[in-house]
Coordinates of C-alpha atoms and ligand atoms in Angstrom, one line a residue:
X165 CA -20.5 -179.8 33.3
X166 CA -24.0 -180.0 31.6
X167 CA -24.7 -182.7 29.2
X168 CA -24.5 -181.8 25.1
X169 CA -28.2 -181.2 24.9
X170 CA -28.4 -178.6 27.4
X171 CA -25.4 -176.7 26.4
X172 CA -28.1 -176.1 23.6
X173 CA -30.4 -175.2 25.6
X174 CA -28.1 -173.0 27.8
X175 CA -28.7 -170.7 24.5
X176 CA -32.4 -171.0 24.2
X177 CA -32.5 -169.6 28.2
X178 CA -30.1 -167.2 27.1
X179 CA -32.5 -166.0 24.4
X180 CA -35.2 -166.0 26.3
X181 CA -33.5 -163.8 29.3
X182 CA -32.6 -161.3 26.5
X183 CA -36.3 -160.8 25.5
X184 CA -38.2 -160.6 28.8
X185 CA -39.1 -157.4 30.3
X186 CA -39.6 -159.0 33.9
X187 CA -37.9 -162.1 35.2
X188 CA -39.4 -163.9 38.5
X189 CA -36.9 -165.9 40.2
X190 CA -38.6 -168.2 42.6
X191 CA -38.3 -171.5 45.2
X192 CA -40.2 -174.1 47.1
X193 CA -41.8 -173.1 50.4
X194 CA -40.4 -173.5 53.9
X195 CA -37.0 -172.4 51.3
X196 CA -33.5 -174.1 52.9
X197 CA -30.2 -173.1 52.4
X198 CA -29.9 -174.8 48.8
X199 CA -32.9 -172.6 47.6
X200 CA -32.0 -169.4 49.1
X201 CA -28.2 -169.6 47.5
X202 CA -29.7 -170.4 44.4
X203 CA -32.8 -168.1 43.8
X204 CA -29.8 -165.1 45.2
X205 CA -27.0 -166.5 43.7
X206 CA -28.8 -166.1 40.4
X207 CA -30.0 -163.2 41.4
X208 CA -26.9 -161.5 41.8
X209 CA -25.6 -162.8 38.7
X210 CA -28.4 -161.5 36.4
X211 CA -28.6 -158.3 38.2
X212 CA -25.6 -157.6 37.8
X213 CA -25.9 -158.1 33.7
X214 CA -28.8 -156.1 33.7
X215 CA -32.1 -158.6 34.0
X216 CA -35.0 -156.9 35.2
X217 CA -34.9 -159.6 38.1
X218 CA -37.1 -160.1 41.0
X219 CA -37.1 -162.7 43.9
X220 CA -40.4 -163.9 45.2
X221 CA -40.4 -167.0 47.9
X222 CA -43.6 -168.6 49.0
X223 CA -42.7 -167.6 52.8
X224 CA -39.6 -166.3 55.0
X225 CA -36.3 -168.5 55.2
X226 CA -34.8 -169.8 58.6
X227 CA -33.2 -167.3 61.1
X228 CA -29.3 -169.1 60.0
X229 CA -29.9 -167.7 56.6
X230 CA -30.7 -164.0 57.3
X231 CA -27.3 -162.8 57.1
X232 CA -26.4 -164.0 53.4
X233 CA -26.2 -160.9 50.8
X234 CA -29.4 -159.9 49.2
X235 CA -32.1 -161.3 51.4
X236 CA -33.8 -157.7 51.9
X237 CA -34.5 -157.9 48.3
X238 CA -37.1 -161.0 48.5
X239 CA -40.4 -160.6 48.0
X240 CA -41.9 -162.5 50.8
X241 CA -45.6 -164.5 49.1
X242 CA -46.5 -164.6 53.1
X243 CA -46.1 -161.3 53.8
X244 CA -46.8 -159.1 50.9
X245 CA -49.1 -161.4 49.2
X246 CA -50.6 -158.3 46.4
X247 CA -46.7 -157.3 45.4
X248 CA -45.9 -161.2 44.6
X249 CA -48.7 -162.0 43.0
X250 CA -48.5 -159.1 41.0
X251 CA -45.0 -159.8 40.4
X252 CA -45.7 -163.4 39.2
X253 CA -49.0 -162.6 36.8
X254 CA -46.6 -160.3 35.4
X255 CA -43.8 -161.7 34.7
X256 CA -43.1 -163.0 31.1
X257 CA -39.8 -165.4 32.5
X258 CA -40.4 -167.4 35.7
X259 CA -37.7 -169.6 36.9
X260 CA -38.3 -172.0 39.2
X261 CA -35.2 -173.3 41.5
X262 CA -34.7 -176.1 44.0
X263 CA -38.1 -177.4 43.3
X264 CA -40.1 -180.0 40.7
X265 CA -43.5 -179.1 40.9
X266 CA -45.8 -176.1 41.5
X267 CA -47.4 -177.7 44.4
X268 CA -43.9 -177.5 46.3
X269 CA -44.8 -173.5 46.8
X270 CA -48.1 -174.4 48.4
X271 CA -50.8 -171.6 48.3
X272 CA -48.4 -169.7 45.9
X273 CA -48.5 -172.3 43.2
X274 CA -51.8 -171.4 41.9
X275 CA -50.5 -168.0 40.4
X276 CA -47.9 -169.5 39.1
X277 CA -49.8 -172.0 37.2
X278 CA -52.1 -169.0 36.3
X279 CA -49.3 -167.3 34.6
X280 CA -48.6 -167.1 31.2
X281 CA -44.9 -166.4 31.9
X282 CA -42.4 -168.8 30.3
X283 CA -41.2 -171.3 33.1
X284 CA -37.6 -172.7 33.1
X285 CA -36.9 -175.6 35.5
X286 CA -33.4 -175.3 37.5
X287 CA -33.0 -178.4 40.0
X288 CA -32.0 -181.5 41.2
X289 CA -35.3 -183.3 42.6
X290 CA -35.8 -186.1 40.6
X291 CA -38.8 -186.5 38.3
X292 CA -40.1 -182.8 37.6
X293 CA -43.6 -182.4 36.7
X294 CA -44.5 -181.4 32.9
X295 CA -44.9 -177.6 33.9
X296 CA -42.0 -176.3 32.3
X297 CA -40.9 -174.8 29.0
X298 CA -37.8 -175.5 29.6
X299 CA -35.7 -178.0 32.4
X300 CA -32.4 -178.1 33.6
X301 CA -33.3 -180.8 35.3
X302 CA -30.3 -182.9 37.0
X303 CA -30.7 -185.9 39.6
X304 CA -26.6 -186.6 40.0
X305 CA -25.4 -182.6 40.9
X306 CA -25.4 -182.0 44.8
X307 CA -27.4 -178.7 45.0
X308 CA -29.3 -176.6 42.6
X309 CA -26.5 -174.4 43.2
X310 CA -24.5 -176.3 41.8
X311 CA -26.3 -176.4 38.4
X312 CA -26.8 -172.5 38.5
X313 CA -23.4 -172.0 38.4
X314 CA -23.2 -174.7 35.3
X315 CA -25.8 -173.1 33.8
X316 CA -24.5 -169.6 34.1
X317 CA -21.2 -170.2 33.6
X318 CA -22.2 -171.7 29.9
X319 CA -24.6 -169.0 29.2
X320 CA -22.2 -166.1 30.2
X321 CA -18.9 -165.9 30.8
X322 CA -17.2 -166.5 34.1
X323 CA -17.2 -163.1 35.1
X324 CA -20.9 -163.0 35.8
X325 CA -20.0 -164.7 39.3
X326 CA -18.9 -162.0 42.0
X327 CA -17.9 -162.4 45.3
X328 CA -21.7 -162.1 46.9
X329 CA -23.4 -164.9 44.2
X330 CA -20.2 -167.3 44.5
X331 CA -20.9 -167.0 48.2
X332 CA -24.7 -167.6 47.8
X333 CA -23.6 -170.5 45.5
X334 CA -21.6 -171.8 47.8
X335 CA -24.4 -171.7 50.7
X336 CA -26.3 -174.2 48.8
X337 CA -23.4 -176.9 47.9
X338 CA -22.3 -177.0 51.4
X339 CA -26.0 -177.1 53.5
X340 CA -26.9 -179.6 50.6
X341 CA -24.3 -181.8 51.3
X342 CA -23.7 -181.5 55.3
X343 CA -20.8 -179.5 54.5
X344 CA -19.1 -182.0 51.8
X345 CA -20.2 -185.2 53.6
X346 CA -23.0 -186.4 51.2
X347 CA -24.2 -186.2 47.5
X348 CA -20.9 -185.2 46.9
X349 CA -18.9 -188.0 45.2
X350 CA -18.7 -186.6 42.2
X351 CA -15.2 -184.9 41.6
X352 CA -17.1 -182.1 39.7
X353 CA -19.1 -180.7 42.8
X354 CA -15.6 -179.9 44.7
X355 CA -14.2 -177.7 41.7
X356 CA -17.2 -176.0 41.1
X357 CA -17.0 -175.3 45.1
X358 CA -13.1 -174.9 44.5
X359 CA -13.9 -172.0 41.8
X360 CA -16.8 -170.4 44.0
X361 CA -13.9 -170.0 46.7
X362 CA -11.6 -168.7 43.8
X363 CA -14.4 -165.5 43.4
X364 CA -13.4 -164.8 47.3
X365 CA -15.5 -167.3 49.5
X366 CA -14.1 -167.1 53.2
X367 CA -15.2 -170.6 54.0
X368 CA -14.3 -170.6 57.7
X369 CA -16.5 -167.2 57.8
X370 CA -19.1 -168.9 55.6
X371 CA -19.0 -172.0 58.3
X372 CA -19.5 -169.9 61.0
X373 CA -22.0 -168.0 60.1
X374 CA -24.5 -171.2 58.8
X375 CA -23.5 -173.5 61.9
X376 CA -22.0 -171.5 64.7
X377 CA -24.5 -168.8 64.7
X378 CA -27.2 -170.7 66.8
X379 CA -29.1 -169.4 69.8
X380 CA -28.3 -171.2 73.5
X381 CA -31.5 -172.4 73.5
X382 CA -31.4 -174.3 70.3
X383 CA -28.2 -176.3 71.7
X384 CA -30.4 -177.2 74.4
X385 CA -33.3 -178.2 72.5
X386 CA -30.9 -180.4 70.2
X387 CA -29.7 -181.9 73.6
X388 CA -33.2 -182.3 74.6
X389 CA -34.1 -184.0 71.8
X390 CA -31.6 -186.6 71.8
X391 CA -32.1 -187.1 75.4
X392 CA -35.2 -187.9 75.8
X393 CA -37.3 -187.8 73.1
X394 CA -34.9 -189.8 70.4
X395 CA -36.4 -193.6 69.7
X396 CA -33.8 -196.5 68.4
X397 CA -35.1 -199.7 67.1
X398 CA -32.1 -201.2 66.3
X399 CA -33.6 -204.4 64.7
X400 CA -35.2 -201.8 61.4
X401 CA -31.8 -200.0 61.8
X402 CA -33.9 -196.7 62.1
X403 CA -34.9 -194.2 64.8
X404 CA -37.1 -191.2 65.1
X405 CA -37.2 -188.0 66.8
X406 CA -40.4 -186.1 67.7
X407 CA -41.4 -182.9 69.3
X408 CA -44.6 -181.2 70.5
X409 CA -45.6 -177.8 69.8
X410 CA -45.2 -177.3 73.5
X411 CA -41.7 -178.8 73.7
X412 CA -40.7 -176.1 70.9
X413 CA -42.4 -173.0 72.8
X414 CA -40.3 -174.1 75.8
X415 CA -36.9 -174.2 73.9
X416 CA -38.1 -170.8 71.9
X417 CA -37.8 -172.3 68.5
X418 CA -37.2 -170.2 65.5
X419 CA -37.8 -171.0 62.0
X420 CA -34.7 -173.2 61.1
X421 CA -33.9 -174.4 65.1
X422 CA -34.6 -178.0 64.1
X423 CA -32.9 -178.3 61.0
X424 CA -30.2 -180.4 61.1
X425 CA -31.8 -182.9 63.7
X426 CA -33.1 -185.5 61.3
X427 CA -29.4 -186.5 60.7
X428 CA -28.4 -186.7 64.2
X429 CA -29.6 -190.4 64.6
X430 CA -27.5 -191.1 61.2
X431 CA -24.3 -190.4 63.1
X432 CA -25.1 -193.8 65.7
X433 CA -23.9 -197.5 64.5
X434 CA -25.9 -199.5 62.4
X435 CA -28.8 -196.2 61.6
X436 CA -29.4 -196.0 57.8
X437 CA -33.1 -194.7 58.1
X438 CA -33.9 -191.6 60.6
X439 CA -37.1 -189.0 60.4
X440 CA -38.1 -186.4 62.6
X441 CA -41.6 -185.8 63.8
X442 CA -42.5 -182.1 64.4
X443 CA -46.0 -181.1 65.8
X444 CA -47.8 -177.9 63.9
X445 CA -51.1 -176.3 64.6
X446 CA -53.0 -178.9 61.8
X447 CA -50.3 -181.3 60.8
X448 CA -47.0 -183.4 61.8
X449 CA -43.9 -181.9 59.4
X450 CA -42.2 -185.0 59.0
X451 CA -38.1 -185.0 57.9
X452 CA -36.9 -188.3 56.4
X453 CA -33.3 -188.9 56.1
X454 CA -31.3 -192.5 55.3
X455 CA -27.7 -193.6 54.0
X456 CA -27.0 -195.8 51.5
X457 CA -30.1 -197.0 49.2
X458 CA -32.9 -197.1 51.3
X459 CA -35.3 -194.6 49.5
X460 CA -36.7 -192.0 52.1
X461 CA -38.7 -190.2 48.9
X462 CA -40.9 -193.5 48.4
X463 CA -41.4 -193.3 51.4
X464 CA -42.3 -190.3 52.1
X465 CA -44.7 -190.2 48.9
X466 CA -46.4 -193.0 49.9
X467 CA -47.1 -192.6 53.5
X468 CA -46.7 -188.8 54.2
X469 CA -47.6 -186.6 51.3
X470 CA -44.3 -185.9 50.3
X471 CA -41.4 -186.7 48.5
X472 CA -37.9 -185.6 48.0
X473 CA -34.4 -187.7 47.0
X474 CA -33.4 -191.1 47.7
X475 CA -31.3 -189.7 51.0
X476 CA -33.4 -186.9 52.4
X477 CA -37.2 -186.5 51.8
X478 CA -39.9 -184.0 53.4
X479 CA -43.5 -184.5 53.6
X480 CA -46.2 -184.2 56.2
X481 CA -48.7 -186.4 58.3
X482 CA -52.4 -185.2 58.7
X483 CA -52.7 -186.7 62.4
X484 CA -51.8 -186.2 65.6
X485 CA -48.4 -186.6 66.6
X486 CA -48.8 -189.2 68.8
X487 CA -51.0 -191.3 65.7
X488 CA -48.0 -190.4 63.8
X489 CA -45.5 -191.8 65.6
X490 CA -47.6 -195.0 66.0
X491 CA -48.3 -194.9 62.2
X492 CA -44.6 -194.9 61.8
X493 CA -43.7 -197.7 64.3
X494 CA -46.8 -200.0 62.7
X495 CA -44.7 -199.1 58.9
X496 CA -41.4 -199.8 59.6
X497 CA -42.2 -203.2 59.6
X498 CA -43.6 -203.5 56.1
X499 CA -39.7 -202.1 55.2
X500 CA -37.9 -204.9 57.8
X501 CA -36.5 -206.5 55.5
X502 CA -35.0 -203.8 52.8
X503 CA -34.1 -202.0 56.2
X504 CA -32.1 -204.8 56.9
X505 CA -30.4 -205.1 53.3
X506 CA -29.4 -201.5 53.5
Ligands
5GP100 P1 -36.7 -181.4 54.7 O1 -36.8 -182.6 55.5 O2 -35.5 -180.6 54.9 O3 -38.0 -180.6 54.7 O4 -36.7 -181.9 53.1 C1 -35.7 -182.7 52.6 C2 -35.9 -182.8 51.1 O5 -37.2 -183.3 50.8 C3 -35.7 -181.6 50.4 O6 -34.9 -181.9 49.2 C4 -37.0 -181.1 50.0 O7 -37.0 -180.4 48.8 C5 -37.8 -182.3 50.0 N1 -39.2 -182.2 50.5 C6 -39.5 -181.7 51.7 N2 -40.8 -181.6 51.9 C7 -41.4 -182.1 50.8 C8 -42.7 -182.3 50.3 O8 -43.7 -182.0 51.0 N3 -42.9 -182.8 49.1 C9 -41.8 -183.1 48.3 N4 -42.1 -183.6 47.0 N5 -40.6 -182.9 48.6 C10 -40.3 -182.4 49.9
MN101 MN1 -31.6 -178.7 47.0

């Protein structure tokens, strides 16, 4: 359901749809399953009413996500720079989904503040910078999927959902919410899921192919990981993975192999605040993930670049890994006490 205000503005998107000539649907870097579903999900949808639509992503999307219906459509930034920048100078209608600021696309974010497109804001991150003609801009839905099909289903009617952008759609809400564990307590999220499934969804398909479709090694570098390089400190309730550049060659990673991890160390007694460390060429990707109120996106802002939601937060740390891990182990004692309260 979108609030009274934005059913207004549902018309005022619809308007300005109707009157471009070339609409650039776009998402943060390093994109994840909840950006993918909804820049393709939307995709789909307007494609299918006749919106000169392109997708443009600031760089490829993890090897789990390959399979889902319309990814040999995207414009790739990383790959074929001159056609995406092209696309987004040109564009008069730029929507941006899954993400709250420009930065979020790194090197790609620079033609899109160059652009004199209109921008329309589709997400849930909370506080979205003031680069946007227009926000749908909600904190409390579980995905951006989840406000695309809101959004669509006011501006259109319910018909504009086929089978491939309910299952893109549907991508997003589940990998959002660890398959309907989290940031899902609102009854709305499971009959916007329920009516995605009603436009022919094969969830058990849909499962299989997002979490059972993993390479041997990967199992083995998530049992590595929790082996021996998983650290407990049970008296800040928190934990921390972290892996070397070398430990990753050796397991063959693949974009996307680690995700999931950061919530491993959530699933052990008494754990409300878990990040994972992972070692790149001139940075440490750090993953911040907690339960209950502890608020990994402070966090993250304040210490590692970053920033995300109260639960699950990204950022990175310009040191080694091993100064990271120290860096971490010297800060979790500032938060001891609101660690403890959590
Ligand atoms: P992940 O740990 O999967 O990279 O990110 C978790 C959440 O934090 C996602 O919602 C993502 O959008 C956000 N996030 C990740 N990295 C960054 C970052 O560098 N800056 C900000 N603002 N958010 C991030
Ligand atoms: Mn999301």
């Amino acid at each position: 359901m979108l609030l009274k205000s934005d059913v207004k503005k549902v018309q005022e998107f619809k308007n300005i749809l109707d009157s471009s000539k070339s609409i650039v649907l776009t998402t943060h870097h390093n994109p994840d399953g909840d950006a993918v579903g909804s820049i393709l999900g939307l995709f789909h949808a307007l494609k299918s009413k006749g919106y000169p639509v392109i997708a443009v992503t600031p760089n490829g999307f993890p090897e789990f996500l390959t399979w889902m219906p319309g990814t040999d459509k995207v414009i790739k930034y990383s790959d074929q720079k001159i056609i995406a920048v092209e696309s987004i100078l040109n564009a008069d209608t730029i929507i941006c989904l899954d993400f709250n600021g420009f930065k979020r696309t790194e090197e790609m974010g620079e033609y899109l503040l160059q652009s004199r497109g209109r921008k329309i804001l589709i997400d849930h991150h909370p506080n979205p910078e003031n680069q946007f003609d227009i926000q749908f801009s909600f904190t409390e839905v579980s995905s951006t999927c989840e406000l695309v099909y809101e959004v669509l289903s006011n501006a259109f009617s319910n018909d504009i959902v086929s089978t491939d952008c309910a299952i893109c759609l549907f991508v997003g809400i589940m990998t959002d919410t660890g398959s309907f564990s989290y940031a899902c307590s609102r009854g709305r999220t499971f009959k916007v899921a329920g009516e995605l499934i009603s436009k022919g969804v094969d969830v058990e398909m849909i499962q299989g192919l997002v979490y059972n479709n993993f390479s041997a090694e990967r199992m083995r570098l998530m049992g590595f990981s929790l082996n021996e390089k998983m650290k407990i400190f049970p008296e800040f309730k928190a934990a921390y993975i972290s892996l070397t550049k070398e430990e990753l060659k050796r397991f063959k990673n693949k974009m996307g192999d680690t995700e999931g991890f950061v919530n491993l160390p959530l699933a052990i007694k008494g754990i409300v605040f878990s990040v994972l460390f992972v070692e790149h060429d001139s940075f440490v990707k750090v993953s911040l993930r907690s339960r209950g109120t502890f608020p990994v996106n402070e966090v993250s802002q304040k210490h590692f670049n970053g920033g995300g939601h109260t639960n699950a937060a990204g950022g990175k740390a310009f040191m080694s890994l091993s100064q990271a891990e120290n860096y971490f182990e010297d800060m979790l004692k500032s938060y001891s006490s609101q660690l403890n309260k959590s």
